[in-house]
């Protein structure tokens, strides 16, 4: 994959610009603060780097970054649009994608080497990752990580089982007491209403019976009872019927009413017989109500909560007997996973030891051509302490280095200078290229801390590298700049009281002046121009 063009709009001091990159070595130079690193940042954003809305140009409502990449005869477009509100839209070939997907595919488009990566070398936690990239046993690392994840998950389940068992053993007496209390009288979640109604009926039985007696008297027994009154009405209607047959329907309705009242009277008699004054039953129902109120109050505020808690207790108490079997089963499961993990970890560890020798030899060979010919470098692998394991296996890794004759090997993070770190990182990057799927390489300030003949050699390495890879390099050294096949200058201008960045592809004459400026500063000297011409003459630029 190669970068054909990069379009940036409203990114910090960049108002709007388009850069058309070529194959080979693309050099970018410019004064400090002109926006060189913004170009690298734009490429990072296209490959999924985190974007801060403070990067949006003042008074603009959004930033737009678009890259066109070629893969043989095919073109791919990545576009990222970030608004001031923080919303982001990402498109791959005009199809919307998520940021996680952009990060995944971004590695196939670009390999960006920035100053931040220098810091990774100064952190031993990253050393194992570099070795593993070189080793090319990714499939085993994936299996190892999956096995580690399973081991952690199942171990967590076992710890939870053991914790639950301990908790149950500590609370078993309390749980048993609570379960006995809740099981003392069977109940349902609606029993409180049911027994309240029954208690009210029982305690008012005498009054209920008196009312029923009065109702019975009104319906049937008094001289002016309802039944007698209806009988007299029916008698009179029969007299009318002798003279007018249309009244027949009324008489039939009255007969139906007689039947309904008889039924009501019978039902009330049955109900009256069920209403008895029973002090023993009142006490029994009262005790049940008191019990229901007690368990409601103690176990959640209502019978539904009490019933749920009883179910919880039942499960806990039943589980007491099964804990041992569950724990043994889980321990056997963990043992099987650990065996698989150990097998994979040992296999990976052996491959790492083999890769370490090849890696350190390859890096040292490259450092020979970077004025670090006296460098000794080893990859030290040690097993993790007993009982410890990680997603990367049983190894811990650290780089040790000596850059001067007679000096002992010491941890890389303690002894290297800034320039040595830059060269070492470049060597690592080149060594890892065989494992990289991205032919487009971006170097930001690869020349940090170097100068003179070393810079010339770094330039030669980048020039050679550009014969097989597209290389985009930001530099401030003339020796490196002169090696470029294409040379871009980035600079700032002021327009309408705003600062903005401009980009220009330099022709041969402009390149001479630009490189002379890198040599002699803002006041370009004749000597600087001569040196610039000589540097360009000695390169394919």
XYZ file of C-alpha atoms in Angstrom:
541
model
C 0.000 0.000 0.000
C 1.372 3.414 -0.967
C 0.173 6.913 -0.114
C -0.882 8.653 -3.325
C -2.213 11.852 -1.774
C -3.103 13.436 1.540
C -5.790 16.131 1.895
C -5.995 18.143 5.133
C -8.511 20.858 5.986
C -8.749 22.864 9.219
C -6.104 21.047 11.251
C -4.409 23.485 13.676
C -2.444 25.995 11.514
C -3.265 24.099 8.332
C -6.105 25.833 6.526
C -6.271 23.535 3.515
C -3.633 21.643 1.574
C -3.124 18.614 -0.624
C 0.142 16.668 -0.814
C 0.807 14.271 -3.676
C 3.414 11.745 -2.605
C 5.537 9.673 -4.964
C 7.201 6.281 -4.785
C 10.642 6.133 -3.231
C 11.958 8.561 -0.618
C 9.724 11.604 0.072
C 11.501 14.256 2.153
C 9.675 16.928 4.158
C 11.602 19.884 5.596
C 10.608 23.195 7.097
C 11.218 25.509 9.999
C 10.210 24.518 13.524
C 6.504 25.087 14.107
C 5.644 25.265 10.428
C 3.480 22.141 10.658
C 5.732 19.243 9.611
C 4.579 17.017 12.437
C 0.958 17.914 11.665
C 1.365 15.975 8.427
C 2.462 12.920 10.413
C -0.380 13.481 12.878
C -2.856 13.632 9.998
C -1.596 10.251 8.792
C -1.903 8.917 12.343
C -5.487 10.146 12.561
C -6.232 8.343 9.305
C -5.023 5.107 10.863
C -7.092 5.450 14.035
C -5.082 7.647 16.415
C -7.013 9.564 19.047
C -8.080 13.034 17.925
C -8.533 15.981 20.297
C -11.110 18.558 19.211
C -8.626 21.247 20.265
C -6.746 20.325 17.059
C -9.589 21.770 14.965
C -8.546 25.094 13.453
C -9.853 28.178 15.255
C -13.235 29.347 13.924
C -13.681 26.107 11.922
C -16.505 23.731 12.764
C -14.758 20.541 11.650
C -11.516 18.963 10.475
C -11.373 16.818 7.331
C -8.489 14.432 6.578
C -8.487 12.207 3.505
C -5.856 9.854 2.171
C -5.793 8.004 -1.136
C -3.729 4.820 -1.129
C -2.766 2.569 -4.021
C -2.496 -1.189 -3.886
C -1.255 -2.158 -7.298
C -3.983 -1.037 -9.684
C -6.546 -0.529 -6.920
C -7.162 2.727 -5.062
C -8.453 2.962 -1.509
C -9.768 6.111 0.167
C -9.697 6.736 3.906
C -11.592 9.777 5.138
C -12.074 11.057 8.675
C -14.290 14.002 9.577
C -14.229 15.333 13.152
C -16.649 18.049 14.256
C -16.263 20.632 17.002
C -18.933 18.778 18.990
C -16.684 15.744 19.136
C -18.650 13.639 16.652
C -16.510 11.702 14.200
C -17.353 10.131 10.855
C -15.028 7.629 9.225
C -15.245 6.257 5.698
C -13.325 3.520 3.928
C -13.963 3.679 0.183
C -17.012 5.865 0.958
C -18.484 3.216 3.278
C -18.894 4.247 6.944
C -16.749 2.248 9.377
C -16.114 2.296 13.122
C -12.926 3.608 14.741
C -12.017 0.085 15.916
C -12.145 -1.113 12.309
C -10.055 1.859 11.154
C -7.359 0.974 13.711
C -7.344 -2.611 12.479
C -7.050 -1.829 8.750
C -4.786 1.180 9.325
C -1.816 -1.121 9.959
C -2.135 -2.355 6.365
C -1.872 1.193 5.028
C 0.969 2.766 7.009
C 3.780 2.022 9.427
C 4.437 5.271 11.276
C 7.669 5.719 13.210
C 7.484 8.753 15.471
C 9.470 10.197 18.360
C 6.964 8.549 20.694
C 8.290 5.146 19.652
C 11.738 6.118 20.922
C 10.177 6.261 24.357
C 8.872 2.732 23.925
C 12.469 1.513 23.700
C 13.145 3.178 27.038
C 10.415 1.060 28.617
C 11.364 -2.597 29.045
C 7.686 -3.572 28.940
C 7.779 -3.021 25.161
C 10.900 -5.078 24.471
C 9.135 -8.440 24.378
C 6.670 -7.058 21.821
C 9.480 -6.121 19.425
C 11.021 -9.576 19.743
C 7.656 -11.260 19.115
C 7.076 -9.144 16.005
C 10.375 -10.407 14.673
C 9.728 -14.029 15.650
C 6.723 -14.610 13.403
C 4.881 -17.039 15.682
C 1.731 -14.934 15.856
C -0.619 -17.939 15.660
C 0.903 -19.364 18.846
C 0.706 -15.995 20.591
C -2.995 -15.786 19.715
C -3.584 -19.272 21.161
C -1.501 -18.401 24.215
C -3.462 -15.218 24.857
C -6.750 -17.083 24.469
C -5.555 -19.809 26.845
C -4.462 -17.156 29.364
C -7.845 -15.465 29.122
C -9.623 -18.788 29.731
C -7.316 -19.530 32.646
C -8.058 -16.171 34.239
C -11.784 -16.562 33.680
C -11.994 -20.081 35.114
C -9.707 -19.187 38.026
C -12.000 -16.278 38.807
C -14.953 -18.685 38.845
C -13.076 -21.014 41.227
C -12.208 -18.124 43.532
C -15.862 -17.123 43.550
C -16.882 -20.674 44.439
C -14.361 -20.771 47.285
C -15.517 -17.363 48.479
C -19.159 -18.465 48.351
C -18.303 -21.633 50.253
C -16.464 -19.684 52.945
C -19.312 -17.210 53.208
C -21.855 -20.031 53.468
C -19.842 -21.809 56.149
C -19.650 -18.574 58.119
C -23.385 -17.919 57.777
C -24.766 -21.444 57.747
C -26.327 -21.186 61.229
C -27.941 -17.844 60.439
C -29.235 -19.114 57.073
C -30.639 -22.246 58.715
C -32.399 -20.187 61.422
C -33.859 -17.816 58.828
C -34.983 -20.699 56.604
C -36.700 -22.390 59.574
C -38.420 -19.141 60.492
C -39.657 -18.557 56.965
C -40.796 -22.165 56.666
C -42.629 -22.237 60.024
C -45.965 -21.556 58.316
C -46.429 -22.056 54.571
C -47.481 -18.824 52.867
C -48.057 -17.276 49.480
C -47.336 -13.686 48.474
C -51.079 -12.763 48.733
C -51.708 -14.380 52.137
C -51.524 -11.054 53.998
C -54.591 -9.734 52.158
C -56.400 -13.058 52.464
C -55.857 -13.341 56.222
C -56.596 -9.674 56.888
C -60.014 -10.156 55.256
C -60.643 -13.406 57.146
C -59.626 -11.864 60.474
C -61.923 -8.916 59.864
C -64.799 -11.306 59.099
C -64.178 -13.471 62.174
C -63.870 -10.576 64.607
C -67.114 -9.063 63.289
C -69.087 -12.323 63.078
C -71.761 -11.260 65.610
C -72.503 -8.013 63.819
C -72.614 -9.814 60.467
C -75.107 -12.385 61.781
C -77.346 -9.636 63.202
C -77.419 -7.930 59.811
C -78.221 -11.217 58.094
C -81.096 -11.915 60.531
C -82.558 -8.513 59.804
C -82.211 -9.067 56.046
C -83.938 -12.457 56.352
C -86.794 -10.853 58.308
C -87.196 -8.077 55.718
C -87.257 -10.530 52.836
C -89.489 -13.214 54.272
C -90.705 -13.076 57.864
C -92.311 -9.707 58.636
C -95.913 -8.870 57.842
C -94.680 -6.310 55.395
C -91.845 -8.480 54.046
C -90.593 -8.120 50.488
C -92.025 -11.500 49.522
C -95.484 -10.675 50.913
C -95.469 -7.329 49.178
C -94.610 -8.946 45.864
C -97.322 -11.559 46.437
C -99.932 -8.811 46.859
C -98.671 -7.060 43.734
C -98.964 -10.275 41.740
C -102.471 -10.849 43.052
C -103.635 -7.432 41.875
C -101.948 -7.878 38.496
C -103.911 -11.107 37.991
C -107.102 -9.132 38.407
C -105.975 -6.692 35.720
C -105.031 -9.565 33.453
C -108.698 -10.613 33.308
C -109.371 -7.321 31.600
C -106.113 -6.640 29.704
C -103.802 -9.422 28.523
C -100.968 -6.975 27.701
C -100.019 -6.992 31.378
C -98.940 -10.632 31.047
C -95.266 -9.713 30.374
C -95.136 -7.726 33.602
C -96.512 -10.688 35.552
C -93.815 -12.938 34.020
C -91.104 -10.493 35.007
C -92.535 -10.425 38.525
C -92.395 -14.245 38.673
C -88.718 -14.068 37.668
C -88.187 -11.604 40.492
C -89.827 -14.056 42.945
C -87.325 -16.724 41.835
C -84.334 -14.342 42.135
C -85.335 -13.314 45.653
C -85.693 -16.977 46.642
C -82.165 -17.598 45.373
C -80.809 -14.570 47.227
C -82.531 -15.680 50.393
C -81.040 -19.181 50.063
C -77.492 -17.852 49.437
C -77.769 -15.557 52.429
C -78.855 -18.484 54.605
C -75.821 -20.462 53.503
C -73.560 -17.446 54.164
C -75.153 -16.965 57.611
C -74.465 -20.599 58.490
C -70.767 -20.054 57.606
C -70.475 -17.045 59.898
C -69.830 -18.357 63.383
C -68.254 -16.785 66.420
C -65.143 -19.004 66.952
C -62.598 -17.596 69.400
C -60.142 -20.416 68.652
C -60.188 -19.647 64.935
C -59.823 -15.904 65.630
C -56.700 -16.622 67.669
C -55.357 -18.957 64.993
C -55.879 -16.393 62.220
C -54.476 -13.634 64.406
C -51.334 -15.661 65.025
C -50.938 -16.263 61.294
C -51.318 -12.523 60.595
C -48.749 -11.711 63.260
C -46.341 -14.230 61.687
C -46.867 -12.791 58.209
C -46.277 -9.260 59.469
C -43.094 -10.359 61.261
C -41.492 -12.064 58.253
C -42.551 -9.201 55.965
C -40.879 -6.685 58.234
C -37.702 -8.751 58.713
C -37.214 -9.915 55.140
C -37.763 -7.061 52.765
C -40.998 -5.282 53.705
C -43.537 -7.584 52.021
C -44.330 -11.253 51.493
C -42.968 -11.232 47.946
C -39.527 -10.212 49.234
C -39.769 -12.798 52.006
C -40.627 -15.519 49.477
C -37.655 -14.510 47.293
C -35.330 -14.584 50.281
C -36.618 -18.040 51.275
C -35.838 -19.219 47.735
C -32.343 -17.713 48.067
C -31.824 -19.514 51.380
C -33.069 -22.792 49.931
C -30.588 -22.531 47.041
C -27.740 -21.653 49.409
C -28.494 -24.519 51.800
C -28.944 -26.994 48.951
C -25.655 -25.852 47.461
C -23.765 -26.638 50.655
C -23.762 -30.293 49.729
C -22.693 -29.647 46.106
C -19.882 -27.143 46.758
C -17.223 -29.821 47.085
C -18.130 -31.456 43.771
C -18.310 -28.104 41.963
C -14.931 -27.013 43.311
C -13.287 -30.290 42.311
C -14.803 -30.051 38.827
C -13.591 -26.460 38.444
C -10.101 -27.382 39.659
C -9.875 -30.188 37.076
C -11.029 -27.751 34.375
C -8.356 -25.218 35.388
C -5.699 -27.935 35.480
C -6.499 -28.907 31.882
C -6.355 -25.282 30.712
C -3.119 -24.684 32.620
C -1.520 -27.728 30.972
C -2.449 -26.339 27.568
C -1.179 -22.880 28.570
C 2.133 -24.274 29.870
C 2.635 -26.306 26.702
C 2.055 -23.241 24.527
C 4.153 -20.996 26.787
C 7.118 -23.399 26.654
C 6.770 -23.704 22.882
C 6.730 -19.905 22.482
C 9.632 -19.534 24.906
C 11.789 -21.872 22.807
C 10.935 -19.921 19.653
C 11.749 -16.665 21.425
C 15.204 -17.902 22.415
C 15.892 -18.813 18.804
C 14.470 -15.506 17.510
C 16.472 -13.519 20.085
C 19.808 -14.595 18.562
C 18.665 -13.762 15.047
C 17.123 -10.464 16.149
C 20.180 -9.207 18.016
C 22.507 -10.211 15.145
C 20.291 -8.468 12.572
C 20.107 -5.262 14.617
C 23.870 -5.221 15.258
C 24.590 -5.691 11.552
C 22.490 -2.617 10.747
C 24.080 -0.581 13.534
C 27.471 -1.208 11.930
C 26.382 1.085 9.121
C 25.204 3.791 11.523
C 28.518 4.603 13.223
C 27.792 2.169 16.039
C 30.289 -0.496 14.972
C 31.447 -1.138 18.559
C 27.951 -1.901 19.734
C 27.143 -5.137 21.511
C 23.505 -5.961 21.902
C 21.757 -8.924 23.455
C 18.169 -9.833 24.156
C 17.975 -11.210 27.679
C 15.105 -13.608 28.340
C 14.218 -14.833 31.817
C 11.366 -16.922 33.121
C 8.766 -15.185 35.221
C 8.839 -16.032 38.942
C 7.141 -19.301 39.884
C 3.405 -19.017 40.064
C 3.274 -16.018 37.757
C 1.936 -16.134 34.231
C 0.823 -13.583 31.667
C -0.979 -13.272 28.356
C 2.423 -13.329 26.622
C 3.689 -16.465 28.336
C 6.326 -17.278 30.938
C 9.086 -14.951 29.672
C 10.200 -11.482 30.593
C 12.459 -9.663 28.168
C 14.913 -6.781 28.339
C 17.396 -5.328 25.875
C 21.000 -4.954 27.056
C 23.549 -2.890 25.167
C 27.127 -1.658 25.207
C 28.116 1.036 22.698
C 31.783 1.384 23.618
C 34.728 -1.034 23.687
C 35.459 -2.339 27.149
C 32.086 -1.377 28.610
C 29.842 -3.979 30.211
C 26.429 -4.722 28.788
C 23.799 -2.752 30.691
C 20.038 -2.328 30.435
C 19.236 -0.326 27.305
C 16.971 2.049 29.224
C 19.846 3.181 31.458
C 22.797 3.796 29.144
C 21.807 4.988 25.653
C 21.850 8.585 24.432
C 19.133 10.239 22.339
C 21.055 9.750 19.089
C 21.762 6.116 19.899
C 18.108 5.518 20.653
C 17.131 7.009 17.263
C 19.566 4.793 15.376
C 18.648 1.704 17.364
C 14.956 2.323 16.740
C 15.596 2.732 13.018
C 17.539 -0.533 12.982
C 14.691 -2.304 14.794
C 12.172 -0.876 12.348
C 14.160 -2.073 9.343
C 14.685 -5.512 10.868
C 10.957 -5.797 11.443
C 10.058 -4.790 7.882
C 10.042 -8.407 6.759
C 7.138 -8.972 9.143
C 5.308 -5.778 8.180
C 2.417 -5.878 5.741
C 2.694 -2.143 5.022
C 5.141 -0.956 2.343
C 4.559 2.721 3.235
C 6.874 3.922 6.020
C 6.651 7.270 7.754
C 9.613 8.575 9.795
C 9.208 11.660 11.970
C 12.522 13.129 13.187
C 14.412 9.860 12.590
C 17.597 11.965 12.765
C 17.065 13.098 16.351
C 20.415 13.432 18.127
C 22.641 12.580 15.137
C 24.793 14.593 12.740
C 27.852 14.499 10.454
C 28.890 11.185 8.970
C 26.224 9.356 10.932
C 23.544 11.450 9.258
C 25.052 10.592 5.876
C 24.864 6.891 6.677
C 21.284 7.150 7.945
C 20.408 8.890 4.685
C 22.000 6.086 2.698
C 19.996 3.500 4.672
C 16.756 5.364 4.029
C 17.659 5.749 0.365
C 18.285 2.029 0.062
C 15.084 1.291 1.952
C 13.098 3.461 -0.464
C 13.990 1.162 -3.346
C 11.537 -1.404 -1.972
C 9.234 0.770 0.147
C 7.631 4.148 -0.151
C 9.268 6.263 2.573
C 8.026 9.591 3.923
C 10.649 11.244 6.110
C 10.607 14.492 8.075
C 14.153 15.696 8.693
C 16.246 18.737 9.516
C 19.546 17.292 8.340
C 20.863 18.173 4.866
C 22.632 14.806 4.471
C 19.273 13.010 4.731
C 17.257 15.621 2.829
C 19.583 15.325 -0.161
C 18.763 11.606 -0.512
C 15.131 12.256 -1.310
C 13.576 11.449 -4.659
C 10.933 14.101 -3.974
C 11.398 17.006 -1.604
C 8.579 19.007 -0.028
C 8.943 22.194 1.951
C 6.386 23.203 4.531
C 6.206 26.826 5.638
C 3.903 29.359 7.282
C 2.405 32.576 5.942
C 0.139 35.247 7.385
C -3.006 36.174 5.491
C -5.980 38.198 6.720
C -4.504 38.240 10.229
C -4.377 34.412 10.263
C -1.418 32.057 10.227
C -1.616 29.212 7.768
C 0.642 26.433 6.551
C 1.610 25.985 2.933
C 3.232 23.057 1.165
C 5.355 23.090 -1.972
C 7.072 20.395 -4.023
C 10.577 21.756 -4.621
C 12.245 21.760 -8.029
C 16.012 21.254 -8.359
C 16.873 24.941 -7.876
C 14.593 25.292 -4.855
C 16.024 22.088 -3.349
C 19.535 23.513 -3.507
C 18.409 26.587 -1.579
C 16.419 24.553 0.939
C 19.314 22.180 1.677
C 21.734 25.131 1.816
C 19.409 26.666 4.410
C 19.619 23.475 6.456
C 23.404 23.751 6.286
C 24.002 27.457 6.960
C 20.731 28.665 8.509
C 18.457 31.493 7.392
C 21.376 33.484 5.924
C 22.338 31.183 3.064
C 26.016 31.370 2.249
C 27.881 30.576 -0.962
C 29.588 27.779 0.897
C 26.205 26.381 1.916
C 25.026 26.424 -1.687
C 28.152 24.623 -2.853
C 27.740 21.961 -0.152
C 24.081 21.540 -1.080
C 24.954 20.990 -4.734
C 27.610 18.501 -3.739
C 25.182 16.563 -1.514
C 22.598 16.418 -4.297
C 25.210 15.387 -6.806
C 26.174 12.491 -4.564
C 22.627 11.185 -4.294
C 19.964 10.118 -6.756
C 18.019 13.231 -5.840
